[in-house]
Structure formats: structure tokens, C-alpha cells
Amino acid sequence: MTEPVLTASGLSVVHRTRAGDVHALSDASLELHPGEFVVLVGPSGAGKTTLLHVLGGIQEPTTGTVQVGEVELTTAPEREIDRVRREDVGYVFQSFGLIAALSAEENVELPLRIRGADPAERSARVAHLLERVGLAAHARQRPGELSGGQQQRVGIARALAGSARILLADEPTGQLDSHTAEAMIELIASIAHDDGVAVLLSTHDPSVRARADRVLELHDGVLRAAS
Ligand SMILES: Nc1ncnc2c1ncn2[C@@H]1O[C@H](COP(=O)(O)OP(=O)(O)OP(=O)(O)O)[C@@H](O)[C@H]1O
Ligand SMILES: [Mg+2]
């Protein structure tokens, strides 16, 4: 077995609300390995988004640790966590999260600009990624001029722009028709299997489950391997 690219141990997230404590995540532990396509299932409110946010360094857990490579996200200095978010982890949001005023290629280029990559490297990388997601012919179009499936593919290309080793995708097919959703899962599975990226993808769709190397289930914040 390869070394894990991400190791999470004993993660819990407790929200203190006026109605009492909400345990969004309870003592969750997992490892993600290079090249595996792991699917996360669970009913609405089970804690899927919470878990993906914590693994991606977007949200701090109440307890527990997340190790990405050499960096332990809960104790590392802010600038190290920023680097992990920028370079090691790609995040695909359910709502696409593209910038409306920028073209497809400018959206994909954004993380590379933030990283300070030089213009020649940026344009080569962006062209490669748009080709990879089948959107080379649509590079100059803005999100509003693309279909939902095409926008989601721009989101995937952008998540991979920083050469991420880990791809976290939160219900990336939730807003797509079944045919487009299937093509998206095909693409994401190949990013794991052909490019060696560790993928964790949350979904409500039972057909996505069938494509997974491994399935994790969340119920009321409790994570376990699916049988
Ligand atoms: N800021 C918050 N304050 C209080 N409770 C919260 C907060 N954010 C999330 N929760 C609660 O944490 C639990 C897990 O939410 P989460 O968004 O992770 O679920 P989910 O599995 O992603 O659901 P869905 O499938 O609907 O997207 C829910 O019970 C939710 O109400
Ligand atoms: Mg969610």
C-alpha cells in the first residue's frame, strides 16, 4: 500500500447553538491514498460538507487532526495552511463557484496567478487542463455562456490548476442531468486512476457509488466504511 496523502484522526465538529450542541462530526478518522476514488455518502445533514471543509483546511475541527504530507493543518502556521490549500488540495463546490466576469480560461488561471506562476507556464497549464476536461473550444466563454456541466468542468480544471494531489468534490453532480453527471464521474474517476490524485467525492447518487474504489458512509456525524 502507498503512503497516504491525507490522514485525518478523531475529527469532531460541534456547533453550539441556542437549541443546544449540534454534533456535525463525531470522532471521524480516515486516510486517502494516491490514485484512489473514494465516495462519501449519507443523508442530508449527515456532515458530508463539514467533513470535506475540515479535510480541505477551510474549517477548523473542534477536536482531531488532519495531516496533509508533512503539514498538520490544526497546528501549522497560517501561511503553511494557505500553501496546502493553494497547492495540495483542489476543491470542487456544488455551486460551481466560478467568477462570472472571467472567461473559462481566466477562472482556471486564477490559482496559478495567486501562486505567482510565470505567464508562459500559466498559459500552457491552463490549455492542458481545459483540454483534459474537454473544453478547449470554450476557453474564452464566461460561465454564463456555458452549460451547467461545462461550468462544473471548469470548476474541476480550476481545482487541478495548482497540481493538487488531493481533490475534494462536494456533490459535483447534484445540479446536472444524469447523462452529464455520468460523464463528470468518468472524468473525476480518471483524474484518480490516470493522474494518481486522491479523490474524495460526496454524493446522493447511488449510481456514483458503483464507480468508487471505496465507499464511506456518514450518519449523524458518524463515519464508517460501507459494507
Ligand atoms: N454553522 C452551523 N451552525 C449550526 N449547525 C450547523 C452549522 N453548519 C452545519 N450545521 C449542522 O451540521 C450538520 C451537518 O451539516 P453538513 O452541511 O455537513 O451536512 P451535509 O451532509 O453536507 O448535508 P447535505 O447533503 O444537505 O449537503 C447539520 O445538522 C447542520 O445543520
Ligand atoms: Mg452538504
PDB file of C-alpha atoms in Angstrom, residues 6-227:
ATOM      1  CA  LEU A   6      -4.018  12.719   3.802  1.00  0.00           C
ATOM      2  CA  THR A   7      -4.593  11.291   7.276  1.00  0.00           C
ATOM      3  CA  ALA A   8      -7.413  12.507   9.495  1.00  0.00           C
ATOM      4  CA  SER A   9      -7.760  11.306  13.097  1.00  0.00           C
ATOM      5  CA  GLY A  10     -10.510  11.781  15.656  1.00  0.00           C
ATOM      6  CA  LEU A  11     -12.207  14.686  13.917  1.00  0.00           C
ATOM      7  CA  SER A  12     -15.200  16.184  15.608  1.00  0.00           C
ATOM      8  CA  VAL A  13     -17.097  19.380  14.884  1.00  0.00           C
ATOM      9  CA  VAL A  14     -19.552  20.699  17.445  1.00  0.00           C
ATOM     10  CA  HIS A  15     -21.743  23.719  16.692  1.00  0.00           C
ATOM     11  CA  ARG A  16     -23.017  25.453  19.813  1.00  0.00           C
ATOM     12  CA  THR A  17     -26.481  26.774  19.004  1.00  0.00           C
ATOM     13  CA  ARG A  18     -29.290  28.242  21.114  1.00  0.00           C
ATOM     14  CA  ALA A  19     -31.098  24.907  20.744  1.00  0.00           C
ATOM     15  CA  GLY A  20     -28.074  23.053  22.158  1.00  0.00           C
ATOM     16  CA  ASP A  21     -24.948  21.433  20.741  1.00  0.00           C
ATOM     17  CA  VAL A  22     -25.058  20.046  17.194  1.00  0.00           C
ATOM     18  CA  HIS A  23     -22.513  17.296  16.593  1.00  0.00           C
ATOM     19  CA  ALA A  24     -21.875  17.725  12.872  1.00  0.00           C
ATOM     20  CA  LEU A  25     -18.952  15.274  13.032  1.00  0.00           C
ATOM     21  CA  SER A  26     -18.081  12.754  15.773  1.00  0.00           C
ATOM     22  CA  ASP A  27     -14.632  11.161  16.036  1.00  0.00           C
ATOM     23  CA  ALA A  28     -14.115  10.665  12.280  1.00  0.00           C
ATOM     24  CA  SER A  29     -10.851   9.133  11.045  1.00  0.00           C
ATOM     25  CA  LEU A  30      -9.764   8.304   7.501  1.00  0.00           C
ATOM     26  CA  GLU A  31      -6.819   8.016   5.138  1.00  0.00           C
ATOM     27  CA  LEU A  32      -6.709   8.955   1.455  1.00  0.00           C
ATOM     28  CA  HIS A  33      -4.163   7.304  -0.825  1.00  0.00           C
ATOM     29  CA  PRO A  34      -2.820   8.440  -4.210  1.00  0.00           C
ATOM     30  CA  GLY A  35      -4.909   7.226  -7.151  1.00  0.00           C
ATOM     31  CA  GLU A  36      -7.994   6.134  -5.240  1.00  0.00           C
ATOM     32  CA  PHE A  37     -11.527   7.278  -5.920  1.00  0.00           C
ATOM     33  CA  VAL A  38     -13.390   7.356  -2.610  1.00  0.00           C
ATOM     34  CA  VAL A  39     -17.085   8.184  -2.447  1.00  0.00           C
ATOM     35  CA  LEU A  40     -18.755   9.691   0.628  1.00  0.00           C
ATOM     36  CA  VAL A  41     -22.477   9.031   1.035  1.00  0.00           C
ATOM     37  CA  GLY A  42     -25.011   9.977   3.695  1.00  0.00           C
ATOM     38  CA  PRO A  43     -28.356  11.717   4.058  1.00  0.00           C
ATOM     39  CA  SER A  44     -28.783  15.486   4.090  1.00  0.00           C
ATOM     40  CA  GLY A  45     -27.346  16.927   7.300  1.00  0.00           C
ATOM     41  CA  ALA A  46     -25.123  13.888   7.925  1.00  0.00           C
ATOM     42  CA  GLY A  47     -21.952  16.026   7.916  1.00  0.00           C
ATOM     43  CA  LYS A  48     -20.530  15.491   4.403  1.00  0.00           C
ATOM     44  CA  THR A  49     -19.823  19.164   3.648  1.00  0.00           C
ATOM     45  CA  THR A  50     -18.467  19.636   7.156  1.00  0.00           C
ATOM     46  CA  LEU A  51     -16.016  16.739   6.705  1.00  0.00           C
ATOM     47  CA  LEU A  52     -14.849  17.977   3.279  1.00  0.00           C
ATOM     48  CA  HIS A  53     -14.367  21.518   4.643  1.00  0.00           C
ATOM     49  CA  VAL A  54     -12.282  20.240   7.550  1.00  0.00           C
ATOM     50  CA  LEU A  55     -10.145  17.991   5.313  1.00  0.00           C
ATOM     51  CA  GLY A  56      -9.536  20.907   2.936  1.00  0.00           C
ATOM     52  CA  GLY A  57      -8.451  23.286   5.697  1.00  0.00           C
ATOM     53  CA  ILE A  58     -11.487  25.507   5.050  1.00  0.00           C
ATOM     54  CA  GLN A  59     -12.966  24.871   8.509  1.00  0.00           C
ATOM     55  CA  GLU A  60     -11.254  24.058  11.827  1.00  0.00           C
ATOM     56  CA  PRO A  61     -12.416  20.947  13.671  1.00  0.00           C
ATOM     57  CA  THR A  62     -13.386  21.154  17.359  1.00  0.00           C
ATOM     58  CA  THR A  63     -11.021  18.231  18.023  1.00  0.00           C
ATOM     59  CA  GLY A  64      -8.805  15.982  15.938  1.00  0.00           C
ATOM     60  CA  THR A  65      -6.031  16.359  13.390  1.00  0.00           C
ATOM     61  CA  VAL A  66      -5.622  16.486   9.609  1.00  0.00           C
ATOM     62  CA  GLN A  67      -2.201  15.690   8.182  1.00  0.00           C
ATOM     63  CA  VAL A  68      -1.508  16.578   4.522  1.00  0.00           C
ATOM     64  CA  GLY A  69       2.002  15.495   3.585  1.00  0.00           C
ATOM     65  CA  GLU A  70       4.264  16.970   6.265  1.00  0.00           C
ATOM     66  CA  VAL A  71       1.741  19.568   7.388  1.00  0.00           C
ATOM     67  CA  GLU A  72      -0.655  19.111  10.308  1.00  0.00           C
ATOM     68  CA  LEU A  73      -3.460  21.542   9.494  1.00  0.00           C
ATOM     69  CA  THR A  74      -4.729  22.232  13.009  1.00  0.00           C
ATOM     70  CA  THR A  75      -1.347  23.323  14.399  1.00  0.00           C
ATOM     71  CA  ALA A  76       0.549  24.650  11.364  1.00  0.00           C
ATOM     72  CA  PRO A  77       1.145  28.383  10.926  1.00  0.00           C
ATOM     73  CA  GLU A  78      -1.498  30.127   8.762  1.00  0.00           C
ATOM     74  CA  ARG A  79       0.925  30.563   5.872  1.00  0.00           C
ATOM     75  CA  GLU A  80       1.617  26.802   5.705  1.00  0.00           C
ATOM     76  CA  ILE A  81      -2.124  26.061   5.743  1.00  0.00           C
ATOM     77  CA  ASP A  82      -2.580  28.586   2.916  1.00  0.00           C
ATOM     78  CA  ARG A  83       0.080  26.784   0.909  1.00  0.00           C
ATOM     79  CA  VAL A  84      -1.639  23.419   1.398  1.00  0.00           C
ATOM     80  CA  ARG A  85      -4.995  24.923   0.361  1.00  0.00           C
ATOM     81  CA  ARG A  86      -3.389  26.525  -2.697  1.00  0.00           C
ATOM     82  CA  GLU A  87      -1.121  23.727  -3.857  1.00  0.00           C
ATOM     83  CA  ASP A  88      -2.053  20.347  -2.407  1.00  0.00           C
ATOM     84  CA  VAL A  89      -5.833  20.392  -2.244  1.00  0.00           C
ATOM     85  CA  GLY A  90      -8.298  21.091  -5.064  1.00  0.00           C
ATOM     86  CA  TYR A  91     -11.882  21.793  -4.068  1.00  0.00           C
ATOM     87  CA  VAL A  92     -14.940  21.442  -6.312  1.00  0.00           C
ATOM     88  CA  PHE A  93     -18.036  23.142  -4.936  1.00  0.00           C
ATOM     89  CA  GLN A  94     -21.593  22.060  -5.613  1.00  0.00           C
ATOM     90  CA  SER A  95     -22.452  25.589  -6.713  1.00  0.00           C
ATOM     91  CA  PHE A  96     -19.517  25.686  -9.213  1.00  0.00           C
ATOM     92  CA  GLY A  97     -18.090  28.827  -7.550  1.00  0.00           C
ATOM     93  CA  LEU A  98     -16.808  30.385 -10.770  1.00  0.00           C
ATOM     94  CA  ILE A  99     -16.248  34.101 -11.208  1.00  0.00           C
ATOM     95  CA  ALA A 100     -18.898  35.352 -13.634  1.00  0.00           C
ATOM     96  CA  ALA A 101     -16.832  38.200 -15.092  1.00  0.00           C
ATOM     97  CA  LEU A 102     -13.915  35.940 -16.049  1.00  0.00           C
ATOM     98  CA  SER A 103     -13.707  33.561 -19.020  1.00  0.00           C
ATOM     99  CA  ALA A 104     -13.271  29.796 -18.525  1.00  0.00           C
ATOM    100  CA  GLU A 105      -9.505  30.070 -19.046  1.00  0.00           C
ATOM    101  CA  GLU A 106      -9.192  33.053 -16.692  1.00  0.00           C
ATOM    102  CA  ASN A 107     -11.091  31.163 -13.987  1.00  0.00           C
ATOM    103  CA  VAL A 108      -8.723  28.197 -14.342  1.00  0.00           C
ATOM    104  CA  GLU A 109      -5.697  30.506 -14.387  1.00  0.00           C
ATOM    105  CA  LEU A 110      -6.655  32.295 -11.173  1.00  0.00           C
ATOM    106  CA  PRO A 111      -4.995  29.889  -8.680  1.00  0.00           C
ATOM    107  CA  LEU A 112      -1.822  29.992 -10.787  1.00  0.00           C
ATOM    108  CA  ARG A 113      -1.796  33.798 -10.755  1.00  0.00           C
ATOM    109  CA  ILE A 114      -2.284  33.815  -6.979  1.00  0.00           C
ATOM    110  CA  ARG A 115       0.654  31.427  -6.741  1.00  0.00           C
ATOM    111  CA  GLY A 116       2.805  33.735  -8.851  1.00  0.00           C
ATOM    112  CA  ALA A 117       3.464  31.279 -11.695  1.00  0.00           C
ATOM    113  CA  ASP A 118       5.009  32.960 -14.759  1.00  0.00           C
ATOM    114  CA  PRO A 119       2.739  33.753 -17.744  1.00  0.00           C
ATOM    115  CA  ALA A 120       4.187  31.123 -20.115  1.00  0.00           C
ATOM    116  CA  GLU A 121       3.781  28.359 -17.525  1.00  0.00           C
ATOM    117  CA  ARG A 122       0.289  29.590 -16.724  1.00  0.00           C
ATOM    118  CA  SER A 123      -0.993  29.559 -20.270  1.00  0.00           C
ATOM    119  CA  ALA A 124       0.493  26.115 -21.015  1.00  0.00           C
ATOM    120  CA  ARG A 125      -1.020  24.654 -17.847  1.00  0.00           C
ATOM    121  CA  VAL A 126      -4.441  26.253 -18.461  1.00  0.00           C
ATOM    122  CA  ALA A 127      -4.528  24.980 -22.065  1.00  0.00           C
ATOM    123  CA  HIS A 128      -3.604  21.478 -20.871  1.00  0.00           C
ATOM    124  CA  LEU A 129      -6.315  21.464 -18.183  1.00  0.00           C
ATOM    125  CA  LEU A 130      -9.080  22.764 -20.464  1.00  0.00           C
ATOM    126  CA  GLU A 131      -8.105  20.110 -22.988  1.00  0.00           C
ATOM    127  CA  ARG A 132      -8.227  17.496 -20.207  1.00  0.00           C
ATOM    128  CA  VAL A 133     -11.823  18.395 -19.273  1.00  0.00           C
ATOM    129  CA  GLY A 134     -12.882  18.684 -22.917  1.00  0.00           C
ATOM    130  CA  LEU A 135     -13.355  22.448 -23.003  1.00  0.00           C
ATOM    131  CA  ALA A 136     -10.502  23.679 -25.209  1.00  0.00           C
ATOM    132  CA  ALA A 137     -13.002  25.105 -27.695  1.00  0.00           C
ATOM    133  CA  HIS A 138     -14.801  27.051 -24.955  1.00  0.00           C
ATOM    134  CA  ALA A 139     -11.798  28.700 -23.286  1.00  0.00           C
ATOM    135  CA  ARG A 140     -12.924  32.270 -23.992  1.00  0.00           C
ATOM    136  CA  GLN A 141     -16.529  31.854 -22.840  1.00  0.00           C
ATOM    137  CA  ARG A 142     -17.743  33.151 -19.499  1.00  0.00           C
ATOM    138  CA  PRO A 143     -19.641  30.905 -17.031  1.00  0.00           C
ATOM    139  CA  GLY A 144     -22.970  32.458 -18.083  1.00  0.00           C
ATOM    140  CA  GLU A 145     -22.280  31.308 -21.641  1.00  0.00           C
ATOM    141  CA  LEU A 146     -21.628  27.682 -20.615  1.00  0.00           C
ATOM    142  CA  SER A 147     -23.960  24.833 -19.660  1.00  0.00           C
ATOM    143  CA  GLY A 148     -24.077  23.551 -16.076  1.00  0.00           C
ATOM    144  CA  GLY A 149     -21.919  20.537 -16.957  1.00  0.00           C
ATOM    145  CA  GLN A 150     -19.387  22.731 -18.733  1.00  0.00           C
ATOM    146  CA  GLN A 151     -19.234  25.102 -15.751  1.00  0.00           C
ATOM    147  CA  GLN A 152     -18.656  22.171 -13.417  1.00  0.00           C
ATOM    148  CA  ARG A 153     -15.786  21.007 -15.679  1.00  0.00           C
ATOM    149  CA  VAL A 154     -14.240  24.497 -15.478  1.00  0.00           C
ATOM    150  CA  GLY A 155     -14.505  24.097 -11.694  1.00  0.00           C
ATOM    151  CA  ILE A 156     -12.675  20.758 -11.881  1.00  0.00           C
ATOM    152  CA  ALA A 157      -9.941  22.218 -14.112  1.00  0.00           C
ATOM    153  CA  ARG A 158      -9.514  25.105 -11.682  1.00  0.00           C
ATOM    154  CA  ALA A 159      -9.329  22.702  -8.724  1.00  0.00           C
ATOM    155  CA  LEU A 160      -6.497  20.877 -10.516  1.00  0.00           C
ATOM    156  CA  ALA A 161      -4.648  24.024 -11.640  1.00  0.00           C
ATOM    157  CA  GLY A 162      -2.313  24.023  -8.663  1.00  0.00           C
ATOM    158  CA  SER A 163      -1.281  20.386  -9.378  1.00  0.00           C
ATOM    159  CA  ALA A 164      -3.350  19.221  -6.427  1.00  0.00           C
ATOM    160  CA  ARG A 165      -2.588  15.757  -5.027  1.00  0.00           C
ATOM    161  CA  ILE A 166      -5.969  15.675  -3.314  1.00  0.00           C
ATOM    162  CA  LEU A 167      -9.301  16.509  -4.921  1.00  0.00           C
ATOM    163  CA  LEU A 168     -12.305  17.127  -2.653  1.00  0.00           C
ATOM    164  CA  ALA A 169     -15.612  17.354  -4.516  1.00  0.00           C
ATOM    165  CA  ASP A 170     -18.862  18.210  -2.728  1.00  0.00           C
ATOM    166  CA  GLU A 171     -21.808  16.790  -4.701  1.00  0.00           C
ATOM    167  CA  PRO A 172     -20.320  17.893  -8.020  1.00  0.00           C
ATOM    168  CA  THR A 173     -23.126  16.233  -9.971  1.00  0.00           C
ATOM    169  CA  GLY A 174     -26.014  17.488  -7.819  1.00  0.00           C
ATOM    170  CA  GLN A 175     -27.197  20.041 -10.359  1.00  0.00           C
ATOM    171  CA  LEU A 176     -26.548  18.020 -13.522  1.00  0.00           C
ATOM    172  CA  ASP A 177     -28.756  15.756 -15.612  1.00  0.00           C
ATOM    173  CA  SER A 178     -27.941  12.036 -15.366  1.00  0.00           C
ATOM    174  CA  HIS A 179     -26.084  11.848 -18.690  1.00  0.00           C
ATOM    175  CA  THR A 180     -23.849  14.849 -17.902  1.00  0.00           C
ATOM    176  CA  ALA A 181     -23.378  13.586 -14.343  1.00  0.00           C
ATOM    177  CA  GLU A 182     -22.113  10.257 -15.662  1.00  0.00           C
ATOM    178  CA  ALA A 183     -19.541  11.990 -17.906  1.00  0.00           C
ATOM    179  CA  MET A 184     -18.414  14.067 -14.916  1.00  0.00           C
ATOM    180  CA  ILE A 185     -17.895  10.969 -12.761  1.00  0.00           C
ATOM    181  CA  GLU A 186     -15.971   9.359 -15.628  1.00  0.00           C
ATOM    182  CA  LEU A 187     -13.676  12.413 -15.725  1.00  0.00           C
ATOM    183  CA  ILE A 188     -13.189  12.507 -11.951  1.00  0.00           C
ATOM    184  CA  ALA A 189     -12.500   8.743 -11.776  1.00  0.00           C
ATOM    185  CA  SER A 190      -9.828   9.129 -14.465  1.00  0.00           C
ATOM    186  CA  ILE A 191      -8.236  12.004 -12.527  1.00  0.00           C
ATOM    187  CA  ALA A 192      -7.804   9.489  -9.692  1.00  0.00           C
ATOM    188  CA  HIS A 193      -6.846   6.418 -11.711  1.00  0.00           C
ATOM    189  CA  ASP A 194      -4.765   8.020 -14.520  1.00  0.00           C
ATOM    190  CA  ASP A 195      -3.285  11.059 -12.759  1.00  0.00           C
ATOM    191  CA  GLY A 196      -2.808   9.497  -9.315  1.00  0.00           C
ATOM    192  CA  VAL A 197      -4.827  12.135  -7.475  1.00  0.00           C
ATOM    193  CA  ALA A 198      -6.565  11.047  -4.239  1.00  0.00           C
ATOM    194  CA  VAL A 199     -10.249  11.863  -4.749  1.00  0.00           C
ATOM    195  CA  LEU A 200     -12.960  12.130  -2.100  1.00  0.00           C
ATOM    196  CA  LEU A 201     -16.375  12.916  -3.561  1.00  0.00           C
ATOM    197  CA  SER A 202     -19.680  13.318  -1.736  1.00  0.00           C
ATOM    198  CA  THR A 203     -22.912  12.344  -3.460  1.00  0.00           C
ATOM    199  CA  HIS A 204     -26.552  11.393  -3.034  1.00  0.00           C
ATOM    200  CA  ASP A 205     -26.460   9.461  -6.307  1.00  0.00           C
ATOM    201  CA  PRO A 206     -26.444   5.642  -5.870  1.00  0.00           C
ATOM    202  CA  SER A 207     -25.001   5.115  -9.376  1.00  0.00           C
ATOM    203  CA  VAL A 208     -21.842   7.053  -8.404  1.00  0.00           C
ATOM    204  CA  ARG A 209     -21.299   4.613  -5.537  1.00  0.00           C
ATOM    205  CA  ALA A 210     -20.868   1.791  -8.029  1.00  0.00           C
ATOM    206  CA  ARG A 211     -17.867   3.549  -9.621  1.00  0.00           C
ATOM    207  CA  ALA A 212     -15.986   4.015  -6.340  1.00  0.00           C
ATOM    208  CA  ASP A 213     -12.892   2.117  -5.229  1.00  0.00           C
ATOM    209  CA  ARG A 214     -14.149   2.555  -1.674  1.00  0.00           C
ATOM    210  CA  VAL A 215     -17.311   3.959  -0.083  1.00  0.00           C
ATOM    211  CA  LEU A 216     -17.540   5.820   3.226  1.00  0.00           C
ATOM    212  CA  GLU A 217     -20.872   6.428   4.930  1.00  0.00           C
ATOM    213  CA  LEU A 218     -21.793   9.277   7.252  1.00  0.00           C
ATOM    214  CA  HIS A 219     -24.810   9.112   9.556  1.00  0.00           C
ATOM    215  CA  ASP A 220     -25.423  11.891  12.065  1.00  0.00           C
ATOM    216  CA  GLY A 221     -21.741  12.794  12.010  1.00  0.00           C
ATOM    217  CA  VAL A 222     -20.513   9.215  12.467  1.00  0.00           C
ATOM    218  CA  LEU A 223     -18.235   7.958   9.692  1.00  0.00           C
ATOM    219  CA  ARG A 224     -17.767   4.306   8.777  1.00  0.00           C
ATOM    220  CA  ALA A 225     -16.680   2.199   5.827  1.00  0.00           C
ATOM    221  CA  ALA A 226     -19.628   0.915   3.808  1.00  0.00           C
ATOM    222  CA  SER A 227     -20.056  -2.834   3.664  1.00  0.00           C
TER     223      SER A 227
END
